Each structure stands twice: as C-alpha cells, then as structure tokens.
mmCIF file with all atom_site columns, C-alpha atoms and ligand atoms in Angstrom:
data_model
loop_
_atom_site.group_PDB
_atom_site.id
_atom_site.type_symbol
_atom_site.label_atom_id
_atom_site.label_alt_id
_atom_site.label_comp_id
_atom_site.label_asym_id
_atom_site.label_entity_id
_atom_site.label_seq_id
_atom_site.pdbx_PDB_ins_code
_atom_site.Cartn_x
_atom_site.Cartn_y
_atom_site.Cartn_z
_atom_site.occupancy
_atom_site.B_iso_or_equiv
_atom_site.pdbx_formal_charge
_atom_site.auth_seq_id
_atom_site.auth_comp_id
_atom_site.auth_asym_id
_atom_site.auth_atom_id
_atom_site.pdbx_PDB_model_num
ATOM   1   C  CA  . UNK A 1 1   ? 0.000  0.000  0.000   1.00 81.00 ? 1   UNK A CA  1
ATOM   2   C  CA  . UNK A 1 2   ? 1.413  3.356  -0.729  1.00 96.00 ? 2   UNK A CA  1
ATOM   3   C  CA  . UNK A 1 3   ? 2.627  5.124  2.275   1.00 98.00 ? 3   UNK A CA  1
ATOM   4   C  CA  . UNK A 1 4   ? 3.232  8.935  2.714   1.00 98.00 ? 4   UNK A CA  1
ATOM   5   C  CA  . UNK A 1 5   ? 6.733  10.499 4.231   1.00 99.00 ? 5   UNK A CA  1
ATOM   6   C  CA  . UNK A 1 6   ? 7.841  13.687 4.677   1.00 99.00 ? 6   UNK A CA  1
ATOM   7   C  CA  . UNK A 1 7   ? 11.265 15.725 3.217   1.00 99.00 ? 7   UNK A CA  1
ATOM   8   C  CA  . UNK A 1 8   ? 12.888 18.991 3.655   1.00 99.00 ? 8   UNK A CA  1
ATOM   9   C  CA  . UNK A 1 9   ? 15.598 20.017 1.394   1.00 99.00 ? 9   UNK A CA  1
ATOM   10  C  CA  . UNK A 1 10  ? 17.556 21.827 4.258   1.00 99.00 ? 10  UNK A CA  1
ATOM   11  C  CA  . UNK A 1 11  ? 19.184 25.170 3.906   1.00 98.00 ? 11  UNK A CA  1
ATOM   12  C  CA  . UNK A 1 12  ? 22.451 24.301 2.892   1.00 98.00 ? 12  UNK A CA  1
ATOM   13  C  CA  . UNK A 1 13  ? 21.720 22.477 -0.604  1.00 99.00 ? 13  UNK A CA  1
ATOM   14  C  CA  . UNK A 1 14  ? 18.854 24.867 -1.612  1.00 98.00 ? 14  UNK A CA  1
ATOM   15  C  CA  . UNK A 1 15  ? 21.608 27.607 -0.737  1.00 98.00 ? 15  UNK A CA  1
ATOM   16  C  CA  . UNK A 1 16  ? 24.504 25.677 -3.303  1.00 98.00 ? 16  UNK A CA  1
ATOM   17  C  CA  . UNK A 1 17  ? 21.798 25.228 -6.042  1.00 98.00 ? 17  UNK A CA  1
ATOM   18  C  CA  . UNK A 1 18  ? 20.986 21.276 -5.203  1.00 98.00 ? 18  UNK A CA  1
ATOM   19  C  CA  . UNK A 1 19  ? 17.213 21.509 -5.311  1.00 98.00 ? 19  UNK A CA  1
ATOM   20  C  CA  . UNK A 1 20  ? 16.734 20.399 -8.243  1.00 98.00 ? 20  UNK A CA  1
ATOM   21  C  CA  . UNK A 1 21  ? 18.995 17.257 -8.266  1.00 98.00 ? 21  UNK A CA  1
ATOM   22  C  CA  . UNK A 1 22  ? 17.724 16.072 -5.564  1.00 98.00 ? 22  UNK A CA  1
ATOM   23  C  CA  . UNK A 1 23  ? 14.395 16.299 -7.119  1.00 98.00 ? 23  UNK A CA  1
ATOM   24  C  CA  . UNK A 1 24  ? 15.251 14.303 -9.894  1.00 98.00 ? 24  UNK A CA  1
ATOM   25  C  CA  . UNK A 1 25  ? 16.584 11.903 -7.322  1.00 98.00 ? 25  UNK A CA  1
ATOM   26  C  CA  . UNK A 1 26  ? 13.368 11.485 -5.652  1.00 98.00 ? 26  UNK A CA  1
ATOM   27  C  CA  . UNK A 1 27  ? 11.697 10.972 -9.102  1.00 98.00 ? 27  UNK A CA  1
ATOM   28  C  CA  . UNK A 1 28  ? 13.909 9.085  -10.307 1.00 98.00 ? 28  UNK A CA  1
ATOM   29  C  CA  . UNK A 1 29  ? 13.467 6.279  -7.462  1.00 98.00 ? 29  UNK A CA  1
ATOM   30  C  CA  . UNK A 1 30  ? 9.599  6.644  -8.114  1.00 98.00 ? 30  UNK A CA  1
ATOM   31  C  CA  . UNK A 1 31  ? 8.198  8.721  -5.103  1.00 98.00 ? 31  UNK A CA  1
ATOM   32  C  CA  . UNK A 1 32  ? 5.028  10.978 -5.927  1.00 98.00 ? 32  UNK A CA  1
ATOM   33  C  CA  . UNK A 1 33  ? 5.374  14.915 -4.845  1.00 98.00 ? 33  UNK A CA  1
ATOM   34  C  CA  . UNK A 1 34  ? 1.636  15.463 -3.168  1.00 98.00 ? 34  UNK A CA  1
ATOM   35  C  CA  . UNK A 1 35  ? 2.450  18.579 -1.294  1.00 98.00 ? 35  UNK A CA  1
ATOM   36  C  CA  . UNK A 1 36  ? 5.341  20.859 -1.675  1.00 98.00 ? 36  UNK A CA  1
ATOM   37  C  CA  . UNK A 1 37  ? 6.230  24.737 -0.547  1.00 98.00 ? 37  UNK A CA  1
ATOM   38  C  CA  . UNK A 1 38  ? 9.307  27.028 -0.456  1.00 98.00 ? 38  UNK A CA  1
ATOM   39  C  CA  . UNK A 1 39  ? 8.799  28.443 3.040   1.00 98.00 ? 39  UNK A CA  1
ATOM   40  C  CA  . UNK A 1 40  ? 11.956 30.665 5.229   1.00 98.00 ? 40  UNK A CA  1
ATOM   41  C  CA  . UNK A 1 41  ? 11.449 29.257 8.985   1.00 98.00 ? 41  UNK A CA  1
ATOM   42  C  CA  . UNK A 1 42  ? 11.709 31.036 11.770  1.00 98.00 ? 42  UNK A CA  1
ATOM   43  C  CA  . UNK A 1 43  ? 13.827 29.765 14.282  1.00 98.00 ? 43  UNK A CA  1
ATOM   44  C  CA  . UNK A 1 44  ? 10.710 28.776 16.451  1.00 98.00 ? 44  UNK A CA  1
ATOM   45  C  CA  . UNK A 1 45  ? 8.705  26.961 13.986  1.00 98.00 ? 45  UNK A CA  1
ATOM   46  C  CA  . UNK A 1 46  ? 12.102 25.201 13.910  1.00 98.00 ? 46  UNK A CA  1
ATOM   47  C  CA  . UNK A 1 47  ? 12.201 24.232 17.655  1.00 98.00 ? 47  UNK A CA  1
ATOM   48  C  CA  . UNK A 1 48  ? 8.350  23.154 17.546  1.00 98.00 ? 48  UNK A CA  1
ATOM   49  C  CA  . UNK A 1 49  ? 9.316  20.881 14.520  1.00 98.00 ? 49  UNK A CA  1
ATOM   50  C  CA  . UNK A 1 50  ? 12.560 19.300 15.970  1.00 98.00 ? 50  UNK A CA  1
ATOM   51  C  CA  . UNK A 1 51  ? 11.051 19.816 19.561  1.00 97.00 ? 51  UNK A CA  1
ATOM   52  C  CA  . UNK A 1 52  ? 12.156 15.827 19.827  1.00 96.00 ? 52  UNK A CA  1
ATOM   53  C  CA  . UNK A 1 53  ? 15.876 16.473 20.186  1.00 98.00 ? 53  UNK A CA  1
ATOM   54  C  CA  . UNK A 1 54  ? 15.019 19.573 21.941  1.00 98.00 ? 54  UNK A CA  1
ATOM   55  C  CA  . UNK A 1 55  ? 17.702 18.015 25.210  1.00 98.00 ? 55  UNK A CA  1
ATOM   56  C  CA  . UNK A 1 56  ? 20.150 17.542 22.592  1.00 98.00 ? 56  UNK A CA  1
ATOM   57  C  CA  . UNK A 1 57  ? 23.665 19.161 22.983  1.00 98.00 ? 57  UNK A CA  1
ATOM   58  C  CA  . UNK A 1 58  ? 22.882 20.399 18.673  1.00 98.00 ? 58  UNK A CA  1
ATOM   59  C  CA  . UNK A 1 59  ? 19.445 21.219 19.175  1.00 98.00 ? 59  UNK A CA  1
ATOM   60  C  CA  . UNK A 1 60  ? 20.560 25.586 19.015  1.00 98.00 ? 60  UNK A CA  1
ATOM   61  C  CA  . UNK A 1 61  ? 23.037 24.762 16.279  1.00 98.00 ? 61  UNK A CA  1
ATOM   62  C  CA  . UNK A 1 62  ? 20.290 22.898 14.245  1.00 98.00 ? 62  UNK A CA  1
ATOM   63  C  CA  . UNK A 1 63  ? 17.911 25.214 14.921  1.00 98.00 ? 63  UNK A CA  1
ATOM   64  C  CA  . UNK A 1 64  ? 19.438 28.261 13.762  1.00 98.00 ? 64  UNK A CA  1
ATOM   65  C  CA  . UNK A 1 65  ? 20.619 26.605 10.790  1.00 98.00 ? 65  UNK A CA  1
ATOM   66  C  CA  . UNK A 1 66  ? 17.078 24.882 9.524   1.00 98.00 ? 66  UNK A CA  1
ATOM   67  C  CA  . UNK A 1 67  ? 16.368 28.793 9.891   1.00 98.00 ? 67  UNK A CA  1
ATOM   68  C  CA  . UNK A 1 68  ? 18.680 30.378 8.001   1.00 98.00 ? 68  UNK A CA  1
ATOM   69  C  CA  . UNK A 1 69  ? 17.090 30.490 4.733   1.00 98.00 ? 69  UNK A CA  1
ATOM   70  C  CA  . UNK A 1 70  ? 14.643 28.821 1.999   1.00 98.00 ? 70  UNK A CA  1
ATOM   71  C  CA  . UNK A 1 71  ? 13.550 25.340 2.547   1.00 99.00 ? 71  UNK A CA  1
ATOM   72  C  CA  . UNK A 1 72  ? 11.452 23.142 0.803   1.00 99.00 ? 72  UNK A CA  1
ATOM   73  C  CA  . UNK A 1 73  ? 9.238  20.996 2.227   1.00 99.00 ? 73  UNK A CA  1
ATOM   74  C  CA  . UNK A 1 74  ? 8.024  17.932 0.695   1.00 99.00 ? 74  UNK A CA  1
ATOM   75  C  CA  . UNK A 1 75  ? 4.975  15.578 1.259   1.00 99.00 ? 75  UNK A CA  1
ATOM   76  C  CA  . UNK A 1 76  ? 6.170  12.205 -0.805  1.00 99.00 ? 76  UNK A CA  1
ATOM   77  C  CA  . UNK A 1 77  ? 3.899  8.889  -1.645  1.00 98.00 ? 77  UNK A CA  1
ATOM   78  C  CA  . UNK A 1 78  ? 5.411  5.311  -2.668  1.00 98.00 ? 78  UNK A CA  1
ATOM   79  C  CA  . UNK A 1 79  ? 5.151  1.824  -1.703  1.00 98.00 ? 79  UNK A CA  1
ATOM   80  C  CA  . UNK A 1 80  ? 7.636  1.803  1.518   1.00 98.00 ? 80  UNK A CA  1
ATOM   81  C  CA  . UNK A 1 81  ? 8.090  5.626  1.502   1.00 99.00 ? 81  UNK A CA  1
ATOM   82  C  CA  . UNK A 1 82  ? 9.276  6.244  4.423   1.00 98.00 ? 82  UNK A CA  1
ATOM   83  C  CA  . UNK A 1 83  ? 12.208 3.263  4.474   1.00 98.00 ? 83  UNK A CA  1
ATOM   84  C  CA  . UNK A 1 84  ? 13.055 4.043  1.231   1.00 98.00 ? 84  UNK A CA  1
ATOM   85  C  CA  . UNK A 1 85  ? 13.316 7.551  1.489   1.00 99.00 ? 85  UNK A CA  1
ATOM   86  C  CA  . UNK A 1 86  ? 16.109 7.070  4.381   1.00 98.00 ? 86  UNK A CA  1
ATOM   87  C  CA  . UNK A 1 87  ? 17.749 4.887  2.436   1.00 98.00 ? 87  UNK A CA  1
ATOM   88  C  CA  . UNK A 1 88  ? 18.276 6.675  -0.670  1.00 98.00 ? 88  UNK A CA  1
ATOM   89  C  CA  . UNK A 1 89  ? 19.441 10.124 1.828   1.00 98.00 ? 89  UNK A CA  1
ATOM   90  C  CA  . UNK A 1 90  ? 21.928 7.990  3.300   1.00 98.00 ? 90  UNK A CA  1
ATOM   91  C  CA  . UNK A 1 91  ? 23.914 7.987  6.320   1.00 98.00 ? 91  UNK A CA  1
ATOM   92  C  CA  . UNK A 1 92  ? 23.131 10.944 8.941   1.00 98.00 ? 92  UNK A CA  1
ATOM   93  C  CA  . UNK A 1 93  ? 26.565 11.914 8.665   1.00 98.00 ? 93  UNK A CA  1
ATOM   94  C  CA  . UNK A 1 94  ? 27.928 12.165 4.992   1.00 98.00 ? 94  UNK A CA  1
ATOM   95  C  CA  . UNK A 1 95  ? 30.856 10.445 5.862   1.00 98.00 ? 95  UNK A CA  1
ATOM   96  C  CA  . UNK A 1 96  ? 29.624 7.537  6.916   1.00 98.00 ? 96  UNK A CA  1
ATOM   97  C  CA  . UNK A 1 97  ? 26.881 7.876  3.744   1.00 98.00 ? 97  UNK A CA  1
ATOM   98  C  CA  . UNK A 1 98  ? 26.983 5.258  0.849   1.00 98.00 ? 98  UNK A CA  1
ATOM   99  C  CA  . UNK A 1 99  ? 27.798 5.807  -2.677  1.00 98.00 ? 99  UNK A CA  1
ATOM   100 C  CA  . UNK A 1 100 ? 25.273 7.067  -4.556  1.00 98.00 ? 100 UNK A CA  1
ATOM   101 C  CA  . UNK A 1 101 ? 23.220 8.744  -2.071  1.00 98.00 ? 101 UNK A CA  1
ATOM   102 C  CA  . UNK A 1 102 ? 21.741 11.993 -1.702  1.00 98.00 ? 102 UNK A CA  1
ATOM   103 C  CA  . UNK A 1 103 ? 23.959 12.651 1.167   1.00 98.00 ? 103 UNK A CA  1
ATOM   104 C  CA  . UNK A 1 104 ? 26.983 11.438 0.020   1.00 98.00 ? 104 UNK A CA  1
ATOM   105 C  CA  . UNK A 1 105 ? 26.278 13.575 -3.197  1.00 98.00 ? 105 UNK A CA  1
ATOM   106 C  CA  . UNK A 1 106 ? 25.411 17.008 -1.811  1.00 98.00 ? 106 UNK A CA  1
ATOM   107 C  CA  . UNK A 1 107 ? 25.808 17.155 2.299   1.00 98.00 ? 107 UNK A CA  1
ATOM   108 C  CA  . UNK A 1 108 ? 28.470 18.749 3.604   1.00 97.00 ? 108 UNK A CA  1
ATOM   109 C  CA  . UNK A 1 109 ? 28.712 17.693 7.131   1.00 98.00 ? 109 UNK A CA  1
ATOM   110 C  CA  . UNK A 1 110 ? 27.192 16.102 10.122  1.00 98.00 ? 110 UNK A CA  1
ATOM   111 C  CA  . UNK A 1 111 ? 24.425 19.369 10.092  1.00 98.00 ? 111 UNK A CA  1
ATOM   112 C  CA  . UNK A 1 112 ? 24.548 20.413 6.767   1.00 98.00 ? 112 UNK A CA  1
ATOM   113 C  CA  . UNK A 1 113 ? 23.162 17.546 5.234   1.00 98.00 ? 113 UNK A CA  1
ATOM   114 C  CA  . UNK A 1 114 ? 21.042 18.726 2.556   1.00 99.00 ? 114 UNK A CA  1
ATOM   115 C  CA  . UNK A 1 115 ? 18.159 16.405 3.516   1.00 99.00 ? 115 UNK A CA  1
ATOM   116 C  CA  . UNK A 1 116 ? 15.659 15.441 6.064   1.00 98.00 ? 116 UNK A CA  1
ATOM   117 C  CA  . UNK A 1 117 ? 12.878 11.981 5.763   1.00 98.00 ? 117 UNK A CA  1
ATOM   118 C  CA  . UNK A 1 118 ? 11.245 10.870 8.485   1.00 98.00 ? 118 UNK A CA  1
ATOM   119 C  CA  . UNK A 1 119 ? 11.658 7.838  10.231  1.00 98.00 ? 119 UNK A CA  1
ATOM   120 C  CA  . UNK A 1 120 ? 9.072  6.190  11.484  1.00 98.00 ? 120 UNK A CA  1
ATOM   121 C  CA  . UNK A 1 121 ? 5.295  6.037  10.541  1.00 98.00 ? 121 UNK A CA  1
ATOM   122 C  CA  . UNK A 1 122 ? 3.754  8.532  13.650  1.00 98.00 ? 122 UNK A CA  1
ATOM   123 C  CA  . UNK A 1 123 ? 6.871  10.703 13.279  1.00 98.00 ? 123 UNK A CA  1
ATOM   124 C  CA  . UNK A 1 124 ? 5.492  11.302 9.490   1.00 98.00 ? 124 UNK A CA  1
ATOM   125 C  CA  . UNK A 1 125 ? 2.265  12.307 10.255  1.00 98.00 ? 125 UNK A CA  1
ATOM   126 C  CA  . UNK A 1 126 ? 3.144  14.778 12.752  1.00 98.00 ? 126 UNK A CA  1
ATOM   127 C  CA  . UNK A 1 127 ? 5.875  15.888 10.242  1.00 98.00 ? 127 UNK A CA  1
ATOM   128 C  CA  . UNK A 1 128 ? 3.260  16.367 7.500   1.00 98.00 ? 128 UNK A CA  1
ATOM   129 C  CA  . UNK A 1 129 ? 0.405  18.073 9.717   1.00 98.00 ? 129 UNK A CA  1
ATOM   130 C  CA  . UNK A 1 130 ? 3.138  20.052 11.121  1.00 98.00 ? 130 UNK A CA  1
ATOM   131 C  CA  . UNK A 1 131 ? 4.107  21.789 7.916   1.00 98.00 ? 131 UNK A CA  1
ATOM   132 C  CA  . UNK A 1 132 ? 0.991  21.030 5.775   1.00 98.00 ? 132 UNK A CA  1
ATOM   133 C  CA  . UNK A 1 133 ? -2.774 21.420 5.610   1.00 98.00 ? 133 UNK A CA  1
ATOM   134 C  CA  . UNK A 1 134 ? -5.041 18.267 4.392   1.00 97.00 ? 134 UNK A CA  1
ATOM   135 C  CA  . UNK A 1 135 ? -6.209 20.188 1.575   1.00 98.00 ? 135 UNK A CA  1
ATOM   136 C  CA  . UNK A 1 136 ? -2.123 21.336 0.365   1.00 98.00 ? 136 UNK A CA  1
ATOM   137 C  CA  . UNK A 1 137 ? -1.905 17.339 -0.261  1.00 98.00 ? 137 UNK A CA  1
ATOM   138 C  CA  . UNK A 1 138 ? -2.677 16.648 -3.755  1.00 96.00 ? 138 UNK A CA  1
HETATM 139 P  P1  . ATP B 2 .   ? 16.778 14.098 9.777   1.00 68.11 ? 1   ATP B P1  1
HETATM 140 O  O1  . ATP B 2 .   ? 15.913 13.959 11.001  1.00 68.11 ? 1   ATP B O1  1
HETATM 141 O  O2  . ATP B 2 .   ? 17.115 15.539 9.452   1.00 68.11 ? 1   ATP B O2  1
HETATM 142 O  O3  . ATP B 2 .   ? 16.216 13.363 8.601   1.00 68.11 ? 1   ATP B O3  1
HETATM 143 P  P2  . ATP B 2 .   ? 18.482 12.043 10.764  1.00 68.11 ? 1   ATP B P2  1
HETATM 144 O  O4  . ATP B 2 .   ? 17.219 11.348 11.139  1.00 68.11 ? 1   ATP B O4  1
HETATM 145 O  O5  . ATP B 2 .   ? 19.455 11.312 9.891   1.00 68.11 ? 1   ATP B O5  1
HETATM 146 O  O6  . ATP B 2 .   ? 18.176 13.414 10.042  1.00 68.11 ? 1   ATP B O6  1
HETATM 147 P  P3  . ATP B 2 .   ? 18.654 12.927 13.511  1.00 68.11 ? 1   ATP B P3  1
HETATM 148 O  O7  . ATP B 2 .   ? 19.384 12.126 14.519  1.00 68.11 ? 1   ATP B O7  1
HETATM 149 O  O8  . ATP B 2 .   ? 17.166 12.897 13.490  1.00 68.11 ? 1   ATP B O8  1
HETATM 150 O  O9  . ATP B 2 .   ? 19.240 12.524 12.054  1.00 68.11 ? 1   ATP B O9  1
HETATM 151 O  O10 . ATP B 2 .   ? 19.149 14.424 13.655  1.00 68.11 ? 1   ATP B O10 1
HETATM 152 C  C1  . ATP B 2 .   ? 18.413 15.484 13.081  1.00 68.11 ? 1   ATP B C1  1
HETATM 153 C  C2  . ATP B 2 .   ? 19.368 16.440 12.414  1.00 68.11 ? 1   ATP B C2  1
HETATM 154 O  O11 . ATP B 2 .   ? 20.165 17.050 13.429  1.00 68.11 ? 1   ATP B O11 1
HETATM 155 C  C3  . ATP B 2 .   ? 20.391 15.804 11.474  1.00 68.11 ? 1   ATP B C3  1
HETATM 156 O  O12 . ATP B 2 .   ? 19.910 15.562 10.184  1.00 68.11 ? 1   ATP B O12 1
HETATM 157 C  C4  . ATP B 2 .   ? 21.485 16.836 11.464  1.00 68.11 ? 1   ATP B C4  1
HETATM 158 O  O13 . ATP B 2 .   ? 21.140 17.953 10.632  1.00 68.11 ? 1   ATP B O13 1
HETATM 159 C  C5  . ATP B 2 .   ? 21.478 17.299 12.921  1.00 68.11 ? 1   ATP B C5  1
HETATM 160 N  N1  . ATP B 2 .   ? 22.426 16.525 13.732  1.00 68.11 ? 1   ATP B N1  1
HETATM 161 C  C6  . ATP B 2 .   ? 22.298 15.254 14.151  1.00 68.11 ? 1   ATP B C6  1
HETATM 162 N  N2  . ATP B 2 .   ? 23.358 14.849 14.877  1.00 68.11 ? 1   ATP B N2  1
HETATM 163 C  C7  . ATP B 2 .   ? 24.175 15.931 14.918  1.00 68.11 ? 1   ATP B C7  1
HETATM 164 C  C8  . ATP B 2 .   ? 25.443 16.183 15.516  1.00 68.11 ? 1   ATP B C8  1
HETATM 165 N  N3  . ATP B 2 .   ? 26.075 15.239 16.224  1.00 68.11 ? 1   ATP B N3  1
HETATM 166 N  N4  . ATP B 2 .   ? 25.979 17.412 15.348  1.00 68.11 ? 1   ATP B N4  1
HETATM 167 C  C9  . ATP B 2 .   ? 25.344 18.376 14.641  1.00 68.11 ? 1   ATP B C9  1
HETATM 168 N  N5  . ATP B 2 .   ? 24.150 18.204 14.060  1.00 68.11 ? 1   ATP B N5  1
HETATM 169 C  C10 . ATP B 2 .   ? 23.578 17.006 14.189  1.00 68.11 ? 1   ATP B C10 1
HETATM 170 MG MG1 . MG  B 3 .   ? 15.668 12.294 12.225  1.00 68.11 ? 2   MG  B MG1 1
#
C-alpha cells in the first residue's frame, strides 16, 4: 500500500543550487510529490518541529541553521516511503553515507546535510500536519 513520508531540502543544498537534483533523485526512485512549498522558517517553527531532540547538545546549532534560509518541504507517496526515502538520503553523517546517495552527493557535514525523511510512521504524520494542511496534499 502506498505510504506517505515527509522531506525537507535543508538550507544548505537549496543555498549551493541542489534543489533540483535532488528532485530528480526522488523521481527518479519513483516517489510521488503530493504537497510541496518554499517556506523561510523562523527559528521557532524550527524548535516546535525538531522539539524531539530539543535536550540535545545540537538542538541551538540545528535550529538556527534549519532557519537560516529557503527550505522546501516535501509531502512524498510510494510503496515503503518512508524506508526508502532514508535509504536513498543515506547515512546521517555524509561520511559515513553510501555511494550514490543523496547525502553522500550534496551534504556537507554532520548538520549540513542537505536532507531530512522521516523515520518512522507517527513521526510522518506529525511531520506532515506540522508543515501542511489536508487540503495542500494533492
Ligand atoms: P533528519 O531527522 O534531518 O532526517 P536524521 O534522522 O538522519 O536526520 P537525527 O538524529 O534525526 O538525524 O538528527 C536530526 C538532524 O540534526 C540531522 O539531520 C542533522 O542535521 C542534525 N544533527 C544530528 N546529529 C548531529 C550532531 N552530532 N551534530 C550536529 N548536528 C547534528
Ligand atoms: Mg531524524
């Protein structure tokens, strides 16, 4: 059954000019845009979002960074979205990413890593109703 994830391309590769390979990266392994939006965060409606690693020791660092410029957030349908979608961004850390991903391709470090997908199925729905309105889903 198809199943829904959510995607940001983070500040750092829609800064370099990576948007739109990584689109044709997320066509390209068959996932279905059904939202989408070009939004500039503010660095609350970035704490609310990542509010889950709010104790973390990078929760200020990430924070300022998710705000500090255009995003674009991304509601995406497949079969196995959301496993698939991790899989083809790779490794948290581009270091440790493999060949051929999205990470390995455009991040440039343990923050800056071009990419976010959820990971689980409730952490996807909050993502997208976070971010999106039932009637932006298409
Ligand atoms: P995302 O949630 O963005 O898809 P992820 O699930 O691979 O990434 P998380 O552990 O959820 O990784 O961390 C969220 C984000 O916080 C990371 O994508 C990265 O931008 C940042 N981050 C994670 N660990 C670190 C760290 N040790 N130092 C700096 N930033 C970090
Ligand atoms: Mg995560």
């Amino acid at each position: 059954m198809a199943q829904r994830t959510f995607s940001i391309i983070k500040p750092d590769a829609f800064r370099k000019g990576f948007t739109g390979a990584i689109f044709a990266e997320i066509d390209k392994a068959g996932f279905q845009i059904v939202g989408i939006k070009k939004l500039s965060i503010s660095k609350a409606q970035a704490q609310g979002f990542y509010y889950v690693h709010k104790e973390r020791p990078f929760f200020d660092d990430l924070t300022t960074f998710m705000s500090s410029g255009p995003i674009v957030l991304l509601v995406l349908e497949k079969e196995n979205a959301i496993a698939d979608l991790r899989k083809l961004m790779g490794a948290t850390n581009p270091a440790n990413a493999e060949e051929g991903t999205i990470r390995k391709k455009f991040a440039g470090s343990i923050q800056e890593n071009a990419i976010h997908g959820s990971d689980a199925e409730e952490t996807a729905a909050f993502e997208i109703g976070y971010w999106f309105a039932g009637y932006e889903l298409i």
